[in-house]
Short mmCIF file of C-alpha atoms and ligand atoms in Angstrom, two decimals:
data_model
loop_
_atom_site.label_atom_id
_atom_site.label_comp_id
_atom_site.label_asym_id
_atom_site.label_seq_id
_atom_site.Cartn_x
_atom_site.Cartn_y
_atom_site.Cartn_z
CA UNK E 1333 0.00 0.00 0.00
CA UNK E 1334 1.79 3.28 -0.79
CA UNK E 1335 0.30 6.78 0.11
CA UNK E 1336 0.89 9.77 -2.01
CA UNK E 1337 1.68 13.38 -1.00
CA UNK E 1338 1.52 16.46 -2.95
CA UNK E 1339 3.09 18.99 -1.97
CA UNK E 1340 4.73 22.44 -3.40
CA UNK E 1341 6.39 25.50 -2.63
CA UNK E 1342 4.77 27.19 -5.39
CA UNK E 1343 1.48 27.20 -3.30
CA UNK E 1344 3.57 29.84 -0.93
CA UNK E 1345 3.35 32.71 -3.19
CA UNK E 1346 -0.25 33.17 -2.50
CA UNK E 1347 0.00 34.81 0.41
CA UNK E 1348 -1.44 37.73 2.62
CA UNK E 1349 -0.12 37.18 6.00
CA UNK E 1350 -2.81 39.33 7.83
CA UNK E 1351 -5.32 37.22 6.29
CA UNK E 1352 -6.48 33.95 7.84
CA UNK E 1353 -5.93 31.98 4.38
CA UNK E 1354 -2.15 32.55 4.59
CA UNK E 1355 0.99 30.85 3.39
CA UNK E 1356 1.89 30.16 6.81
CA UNK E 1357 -0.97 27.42 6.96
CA UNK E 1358 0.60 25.27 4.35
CA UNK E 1359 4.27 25.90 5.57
CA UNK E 1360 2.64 24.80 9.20
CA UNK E 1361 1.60 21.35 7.50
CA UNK E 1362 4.75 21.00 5.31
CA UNK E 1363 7.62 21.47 8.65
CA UNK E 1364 5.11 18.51 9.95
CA UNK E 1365 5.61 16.50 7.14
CA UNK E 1366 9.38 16.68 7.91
CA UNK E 1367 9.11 16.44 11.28
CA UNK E 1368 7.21 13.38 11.85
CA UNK E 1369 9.09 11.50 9.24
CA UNK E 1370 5.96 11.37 6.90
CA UNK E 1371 7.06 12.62 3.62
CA UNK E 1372 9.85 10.11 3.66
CA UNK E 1373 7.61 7.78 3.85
CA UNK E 1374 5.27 8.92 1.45
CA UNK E 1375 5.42 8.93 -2.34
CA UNK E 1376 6.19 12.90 -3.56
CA UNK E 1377 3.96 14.07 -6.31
CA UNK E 1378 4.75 17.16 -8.06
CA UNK E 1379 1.69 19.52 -9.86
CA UNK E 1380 1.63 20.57 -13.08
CA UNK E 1381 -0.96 23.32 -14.21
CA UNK E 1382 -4.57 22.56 -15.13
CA UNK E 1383 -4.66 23.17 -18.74
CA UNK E 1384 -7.56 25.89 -19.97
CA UNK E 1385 -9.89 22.71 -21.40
CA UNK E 1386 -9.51 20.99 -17.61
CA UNK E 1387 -10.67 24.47 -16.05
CA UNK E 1388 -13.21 24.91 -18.76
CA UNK E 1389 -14.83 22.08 -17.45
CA UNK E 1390 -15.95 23.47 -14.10
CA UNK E 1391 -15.54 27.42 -14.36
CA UNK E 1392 -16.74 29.69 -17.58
CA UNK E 1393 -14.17 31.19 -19.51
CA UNK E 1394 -15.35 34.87 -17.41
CA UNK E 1395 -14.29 33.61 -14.63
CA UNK E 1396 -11.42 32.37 -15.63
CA UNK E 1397 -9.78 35.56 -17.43
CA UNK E 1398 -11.02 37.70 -14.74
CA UNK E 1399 -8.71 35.98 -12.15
CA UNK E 1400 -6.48 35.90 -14.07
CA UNK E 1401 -6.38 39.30 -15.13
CA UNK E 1402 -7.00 40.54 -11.39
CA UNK E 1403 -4.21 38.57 -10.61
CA UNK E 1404 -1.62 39.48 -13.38
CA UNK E 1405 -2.14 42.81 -12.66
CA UNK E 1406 -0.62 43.08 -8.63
CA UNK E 1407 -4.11 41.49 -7.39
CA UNK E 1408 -5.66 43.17 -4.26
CA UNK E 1409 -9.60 42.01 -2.84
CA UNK E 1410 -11.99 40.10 -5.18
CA UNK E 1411 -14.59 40.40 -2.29
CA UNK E 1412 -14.74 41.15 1.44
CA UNK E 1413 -12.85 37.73 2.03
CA UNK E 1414 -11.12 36.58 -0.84
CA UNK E 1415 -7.81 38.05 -1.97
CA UNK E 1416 -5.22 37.68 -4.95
CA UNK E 1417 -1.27 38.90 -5.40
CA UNK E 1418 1.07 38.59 -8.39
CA UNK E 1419 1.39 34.32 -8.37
CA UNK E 1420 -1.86 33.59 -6.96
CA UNK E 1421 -3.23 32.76 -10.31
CA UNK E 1422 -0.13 30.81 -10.78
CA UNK E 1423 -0.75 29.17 -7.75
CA UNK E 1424 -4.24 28.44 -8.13
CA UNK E 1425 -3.67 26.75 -11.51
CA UNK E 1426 -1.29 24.69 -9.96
CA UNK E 1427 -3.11 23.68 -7.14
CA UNK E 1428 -6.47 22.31 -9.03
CA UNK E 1429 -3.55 20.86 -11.76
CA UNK E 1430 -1.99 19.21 -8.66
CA UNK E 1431 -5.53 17.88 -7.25
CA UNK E 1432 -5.45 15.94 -10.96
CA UNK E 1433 -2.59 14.64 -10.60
CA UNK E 1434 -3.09 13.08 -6.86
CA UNK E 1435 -6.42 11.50 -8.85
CA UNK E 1436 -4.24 10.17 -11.83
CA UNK E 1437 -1.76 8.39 -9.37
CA UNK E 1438 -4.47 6.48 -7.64
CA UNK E 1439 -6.88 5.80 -10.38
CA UNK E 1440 -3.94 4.84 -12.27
CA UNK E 1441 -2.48 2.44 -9.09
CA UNK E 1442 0.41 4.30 -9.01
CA UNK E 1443 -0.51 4.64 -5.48
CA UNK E 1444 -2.88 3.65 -3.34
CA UNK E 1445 -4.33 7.00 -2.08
CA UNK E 1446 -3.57 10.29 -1.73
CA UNK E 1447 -3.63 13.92 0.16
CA UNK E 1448 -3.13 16.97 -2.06
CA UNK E 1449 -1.85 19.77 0.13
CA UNK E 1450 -2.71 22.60 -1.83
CA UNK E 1451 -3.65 26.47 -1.17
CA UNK E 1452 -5.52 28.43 -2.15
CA UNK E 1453 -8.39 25.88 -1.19
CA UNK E 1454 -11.46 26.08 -3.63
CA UNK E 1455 -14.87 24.72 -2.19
CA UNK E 1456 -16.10 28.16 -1.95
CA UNK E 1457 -15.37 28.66 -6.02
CA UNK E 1458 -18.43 28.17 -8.26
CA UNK E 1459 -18.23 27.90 -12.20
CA UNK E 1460 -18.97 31.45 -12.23
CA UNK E 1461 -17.28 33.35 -9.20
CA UNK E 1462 -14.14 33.43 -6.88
CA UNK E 1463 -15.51 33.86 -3.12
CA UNK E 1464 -15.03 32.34 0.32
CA UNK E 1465 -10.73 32.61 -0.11
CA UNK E 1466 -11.04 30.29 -2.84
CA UNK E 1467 -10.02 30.76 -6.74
CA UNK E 1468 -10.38 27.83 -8.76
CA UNK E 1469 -12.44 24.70 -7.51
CA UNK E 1470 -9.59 22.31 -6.99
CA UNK E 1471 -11.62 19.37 -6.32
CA UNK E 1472 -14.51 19.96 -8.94
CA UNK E 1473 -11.46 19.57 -11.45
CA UNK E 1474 -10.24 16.87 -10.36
CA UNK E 1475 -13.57 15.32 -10.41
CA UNK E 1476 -14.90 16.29 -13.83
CA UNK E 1477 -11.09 15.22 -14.75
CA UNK E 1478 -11.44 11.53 -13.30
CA UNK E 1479 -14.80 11.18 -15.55
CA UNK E 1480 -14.17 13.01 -18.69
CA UNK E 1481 -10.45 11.46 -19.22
CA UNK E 1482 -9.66 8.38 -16.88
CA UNK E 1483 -12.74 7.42 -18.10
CA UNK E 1484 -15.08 6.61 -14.51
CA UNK E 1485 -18.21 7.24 -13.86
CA UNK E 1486 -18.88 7.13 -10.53
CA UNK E 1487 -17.44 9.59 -8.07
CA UNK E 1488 -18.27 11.01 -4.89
CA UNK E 1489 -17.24 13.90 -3.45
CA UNK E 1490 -17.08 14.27 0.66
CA UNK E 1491 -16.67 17.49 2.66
CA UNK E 1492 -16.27 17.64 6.33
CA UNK E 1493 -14.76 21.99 6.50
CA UNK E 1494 -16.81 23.73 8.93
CA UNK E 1495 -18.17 25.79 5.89
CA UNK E 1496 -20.63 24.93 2.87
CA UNK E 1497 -18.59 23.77 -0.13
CA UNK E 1498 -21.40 25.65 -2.10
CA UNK E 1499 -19.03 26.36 -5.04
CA UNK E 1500 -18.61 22.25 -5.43
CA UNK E 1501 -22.44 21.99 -5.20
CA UNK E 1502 -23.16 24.32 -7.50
CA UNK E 1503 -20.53 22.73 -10.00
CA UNK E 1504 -22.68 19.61 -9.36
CA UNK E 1505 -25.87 19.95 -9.13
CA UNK E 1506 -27.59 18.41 -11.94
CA UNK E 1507 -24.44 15.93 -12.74
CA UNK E 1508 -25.87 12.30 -11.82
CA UNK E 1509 -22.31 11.29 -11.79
CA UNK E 1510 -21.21 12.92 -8.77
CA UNK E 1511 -22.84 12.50 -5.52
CA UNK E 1512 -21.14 15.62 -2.82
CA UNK E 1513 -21.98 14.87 0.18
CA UNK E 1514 -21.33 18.17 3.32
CA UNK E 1515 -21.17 18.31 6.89
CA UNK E 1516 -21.60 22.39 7.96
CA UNK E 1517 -22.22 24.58 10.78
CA UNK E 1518 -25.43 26.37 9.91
CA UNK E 1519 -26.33 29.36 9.94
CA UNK E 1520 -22.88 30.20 8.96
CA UNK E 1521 -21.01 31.34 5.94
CA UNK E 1522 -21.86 31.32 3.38
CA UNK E 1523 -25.50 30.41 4.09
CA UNK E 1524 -26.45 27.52 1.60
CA UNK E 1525 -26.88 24.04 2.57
CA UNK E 1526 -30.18 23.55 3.37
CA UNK E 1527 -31.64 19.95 4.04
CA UNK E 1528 -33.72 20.62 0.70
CA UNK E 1529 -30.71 21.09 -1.38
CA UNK E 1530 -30.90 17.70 -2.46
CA UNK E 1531 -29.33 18.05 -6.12
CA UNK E 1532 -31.75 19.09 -9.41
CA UNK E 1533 -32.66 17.22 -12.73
CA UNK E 1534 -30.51 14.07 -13.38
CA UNK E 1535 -28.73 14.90 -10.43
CA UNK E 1536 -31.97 14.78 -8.32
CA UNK E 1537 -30.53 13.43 -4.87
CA UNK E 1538 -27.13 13.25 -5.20
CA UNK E 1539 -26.47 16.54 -3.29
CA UNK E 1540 -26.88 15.11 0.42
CA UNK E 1541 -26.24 18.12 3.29
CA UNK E 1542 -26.06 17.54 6.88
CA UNK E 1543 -26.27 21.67 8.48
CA UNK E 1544 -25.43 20.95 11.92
CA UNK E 1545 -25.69 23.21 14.91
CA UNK E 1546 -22.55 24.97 16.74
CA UNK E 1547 -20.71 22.96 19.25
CA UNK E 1548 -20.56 19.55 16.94
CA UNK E 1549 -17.34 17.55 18.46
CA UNK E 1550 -16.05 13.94 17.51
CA UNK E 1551 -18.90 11.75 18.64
CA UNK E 1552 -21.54 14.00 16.87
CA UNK E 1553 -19.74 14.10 13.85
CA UNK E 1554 -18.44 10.15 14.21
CA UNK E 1555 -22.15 9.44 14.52
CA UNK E 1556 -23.23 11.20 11.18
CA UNK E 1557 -20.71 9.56 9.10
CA UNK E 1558 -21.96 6.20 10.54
CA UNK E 1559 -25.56 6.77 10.13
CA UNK E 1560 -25.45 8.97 6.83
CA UNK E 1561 -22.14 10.12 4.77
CA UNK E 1562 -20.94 6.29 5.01
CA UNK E 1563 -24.40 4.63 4.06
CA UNK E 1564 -24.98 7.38 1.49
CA UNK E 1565 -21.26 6.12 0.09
CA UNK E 1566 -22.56 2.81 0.25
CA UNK E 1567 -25.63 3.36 -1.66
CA UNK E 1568 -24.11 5.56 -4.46
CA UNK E 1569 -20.83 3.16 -4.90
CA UNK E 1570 -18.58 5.28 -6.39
CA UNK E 1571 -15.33 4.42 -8.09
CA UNK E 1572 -13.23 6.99 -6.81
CA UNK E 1573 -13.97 9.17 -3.47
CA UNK E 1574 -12.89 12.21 -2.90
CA UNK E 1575 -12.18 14.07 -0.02
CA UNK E 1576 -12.58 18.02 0.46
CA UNK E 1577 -10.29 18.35 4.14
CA UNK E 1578 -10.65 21.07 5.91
CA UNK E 1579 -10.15 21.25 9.73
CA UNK E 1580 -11.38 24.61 10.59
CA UNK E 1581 -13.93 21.93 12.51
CA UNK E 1582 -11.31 21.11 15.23
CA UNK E 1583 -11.61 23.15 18.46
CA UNK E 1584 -8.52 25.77 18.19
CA UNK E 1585 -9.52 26.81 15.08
CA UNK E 1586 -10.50 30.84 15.24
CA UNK E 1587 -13.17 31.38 12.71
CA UNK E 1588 -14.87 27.45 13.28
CA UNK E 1589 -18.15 26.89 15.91
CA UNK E 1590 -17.03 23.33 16.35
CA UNK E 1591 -15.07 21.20 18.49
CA UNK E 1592 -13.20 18.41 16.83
CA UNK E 1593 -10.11 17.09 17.75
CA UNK E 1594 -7.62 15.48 15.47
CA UNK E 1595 -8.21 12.13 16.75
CA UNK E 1596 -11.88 12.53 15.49
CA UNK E 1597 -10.23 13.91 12.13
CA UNK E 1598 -8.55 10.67 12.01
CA UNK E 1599 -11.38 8.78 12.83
CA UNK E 1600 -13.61 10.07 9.96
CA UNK E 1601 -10.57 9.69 7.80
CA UNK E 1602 -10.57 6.26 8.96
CA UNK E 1603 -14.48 5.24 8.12
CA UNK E 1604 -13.82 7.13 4.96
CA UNK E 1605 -10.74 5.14 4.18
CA UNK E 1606 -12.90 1.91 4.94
CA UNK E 1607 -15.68 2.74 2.32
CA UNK E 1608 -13.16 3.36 0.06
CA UNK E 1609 -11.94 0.15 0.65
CA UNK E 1610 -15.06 -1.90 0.30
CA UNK E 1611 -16.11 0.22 -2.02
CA UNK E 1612 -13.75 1.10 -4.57
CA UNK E 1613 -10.18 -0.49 -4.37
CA UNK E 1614 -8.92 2.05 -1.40
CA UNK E 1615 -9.24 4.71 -4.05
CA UNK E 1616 -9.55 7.94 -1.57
CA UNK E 1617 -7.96 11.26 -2.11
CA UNK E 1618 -8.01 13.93 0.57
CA UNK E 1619 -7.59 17.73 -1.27
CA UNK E 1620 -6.96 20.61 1.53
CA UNK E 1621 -9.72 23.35 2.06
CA UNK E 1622 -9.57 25.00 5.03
CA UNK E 1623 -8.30 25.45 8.58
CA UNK E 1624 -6.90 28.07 10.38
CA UNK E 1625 -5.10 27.66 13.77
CA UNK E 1626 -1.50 26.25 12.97
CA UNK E 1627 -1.20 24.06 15.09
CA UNK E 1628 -4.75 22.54 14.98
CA UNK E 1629 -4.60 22.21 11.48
CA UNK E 1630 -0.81 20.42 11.32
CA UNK E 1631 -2.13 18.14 13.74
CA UNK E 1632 -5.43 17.43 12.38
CA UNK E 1633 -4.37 16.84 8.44
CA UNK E 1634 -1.29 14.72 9.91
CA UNK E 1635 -3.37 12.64 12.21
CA UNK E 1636 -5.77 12.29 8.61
CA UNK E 1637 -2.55 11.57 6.40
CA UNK E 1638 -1.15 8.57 8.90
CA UNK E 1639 -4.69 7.06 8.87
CA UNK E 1640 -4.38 6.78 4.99
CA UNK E 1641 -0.85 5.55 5.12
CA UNK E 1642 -2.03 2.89 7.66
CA UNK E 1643 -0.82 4.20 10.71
CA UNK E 1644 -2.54 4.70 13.97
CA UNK E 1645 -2.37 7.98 15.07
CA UNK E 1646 -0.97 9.00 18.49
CA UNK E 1647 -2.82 11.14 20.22
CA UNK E 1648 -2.03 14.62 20.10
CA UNK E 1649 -0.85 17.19 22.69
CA UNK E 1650 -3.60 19.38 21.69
CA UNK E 1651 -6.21 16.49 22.93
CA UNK E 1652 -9.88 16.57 23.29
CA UNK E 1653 -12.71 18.70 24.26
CA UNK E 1654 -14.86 16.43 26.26
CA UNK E 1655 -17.80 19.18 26.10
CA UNK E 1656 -21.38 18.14 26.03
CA UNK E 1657 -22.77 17.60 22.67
CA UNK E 1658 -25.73 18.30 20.75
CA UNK E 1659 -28.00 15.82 20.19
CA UNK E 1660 -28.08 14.78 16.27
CA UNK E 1661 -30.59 12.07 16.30
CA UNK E 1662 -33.72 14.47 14.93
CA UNK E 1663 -31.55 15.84 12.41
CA UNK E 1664 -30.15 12.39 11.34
CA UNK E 1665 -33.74 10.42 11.41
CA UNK E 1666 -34.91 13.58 9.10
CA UNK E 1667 -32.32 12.87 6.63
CA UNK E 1668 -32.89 9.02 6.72
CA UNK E 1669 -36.30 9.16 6.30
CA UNK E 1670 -36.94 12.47 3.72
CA UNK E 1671 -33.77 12.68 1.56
CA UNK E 1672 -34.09 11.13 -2.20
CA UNK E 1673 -30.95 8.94 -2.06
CA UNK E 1674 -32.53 7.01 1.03
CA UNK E 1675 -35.63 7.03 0.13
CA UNK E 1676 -35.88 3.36 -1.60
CA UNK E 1677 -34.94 1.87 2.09
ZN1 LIG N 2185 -13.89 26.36 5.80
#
């Protein structure tokens, strides 16, 4: 079993160090890497750019030239949030070019799964706009990549960042292809995510959210991957699962309402990892969204990355918030009972 990493310094030059999304985050996750011993056990994968035909899949051709004009031309503030320099356009193509190539390597068995450590992240990024830090939907490329040239058809698309990955909903909506599945504070940015967002057309049901209230920790979120992400996995067998990480769920993090811990990171990484496994020959890649306390995030995507590579994570110096949860089991029975893709049981 071998476990790929992508990683590059190329991601760095997006940067605005008084923002939250800042280069700092992925250098936080890279001294890990080296730290722990990790990358040298890894397999190193190196991005290349998304070519214009793989970004015309997802985003309009608007879009597209005006980030990269914006961003050609010294950058500044798309929106209230979301920010470009000279490279980020640079960086972005690279980073939704380096999300193919993770999917390549394991569709292709070069290895057996991946994590893409990428930045800027792009779950906020719909076909049409740049919002929510995010340029270019990393993980909406690699998807339509995986079924328009490796040739599946089957994928599903999981994401467990505090926020909405509207922009990867909205890229999916009506594709019966791709089921994107998304656990999210709500109400919180940025505001879609509804329980009756259940996908439109020929993708009728195969947009499954689960808005959750503030104060979510690992045995809330542990329990809705065991009674809906994995059975919704199960149901919709895809040949290839994705993964949109983002840990601005664990406790520390400063802009997050929940309280996750990495060990519950690596736990969901680890039922993930076991679909995958019954499901589609281990096939998982994890692509980085969010996450935004240092040390939370290093410790949460490493505690994720070991699980893939096999390893049983030690517990963390961070640890646990042992907090009293809310109780899911309304919200879940709704779900079971009302949303399309269960509603054959
Ligand atoms: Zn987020």
């Amino acid at each position: 079993m071998t476990t790929a990493i992508l990683t590059d310094q190329r991601f760095l030059v997006h940067d605005d160090p008084s923002h939250v999304e800042r280069a700092e985050r992925l250098r936080a996750i890279y001294h890990a890497l080296d730290e722990s011993g990790l990358r040298s056990q890894a397999l190193a994968l190196e991005p290349r750019a998304a070519t214009p035909a793989e970004l015309l899949a997802v985003h309009t051709q608007q879009h597209l030239d005006t980030i990269q004009r914006f961003g050609t031309h010294g950058g500044g503030y798309l929106d209230t949030d979301t920010y470009m320099v000279d490279g980020s356009w640079e960086a972005a193509v690279l980073a939704s070019g380096g999300v193919i190539q993770a999917v390549e390597a394991v569709v292709q068995g070069i290895s057996t799964n991946a994590f893409a450590f990428v930045r800027p992240p792009g779950h906020h990024a719909t076909p049409t706009r740049a919002m929510g830090f995010c340029l270019i939907n990393n993980i909406g490329v690699g998807a339509r990549y995986a079924l328009q040239q490796l040739g599946l058809s089957r994928v599903a698309i999981v994401d467990y960042d505090v926020h909405h990955g509207n922009g990867t909903q909205d890229i999916f909506y009506e594709d019966p292809q791709v089921l994107f599945c998304s656990t999210h504070a709500a109400p919180y940015y940025p505001g879609t995510g509804r329980l009756d967002e259940v996908g439109q057309g020929a993708g009728l049901g195969a947009t499954l959210n689960v808005p959750l209230t503030f104060g979510v920790g690992d045995k809330g979120y542990v329990q809705v991957f065991n009674e809906i992400i994995i059975p919704a996995l199960h149901r919709w067998k895809p040949e290839l699962l994705l993964v949109s990480a983002g840990y601005d769920a664990h406790w520390s993090d400063p802009i997050g309402p929940m309280v996750v811990s990495a060990q519950g990171f690596a736990q969901m990484t680890h039922m993930l990892a076991n679909a995958a496994a019954e499901l589609c020959n281990g096939r998982i890649v994890l692509v980085l969204e969010g996450g935004y306390n240092l040390n939370g995030l290093a410790a949460s995507a490493l505690a994720s990355l070991q699980v893939l590579m096999g390893q049983n994570p030690k517990a963390d110096d961070m640890g646990r918030i042992n907090a009293p949860e809310p109780d899911l089991a309304a919200l879940l029975n709704h779900i079971r009972q009302r949303h399309p893709l269960f509603a054959t049981e």
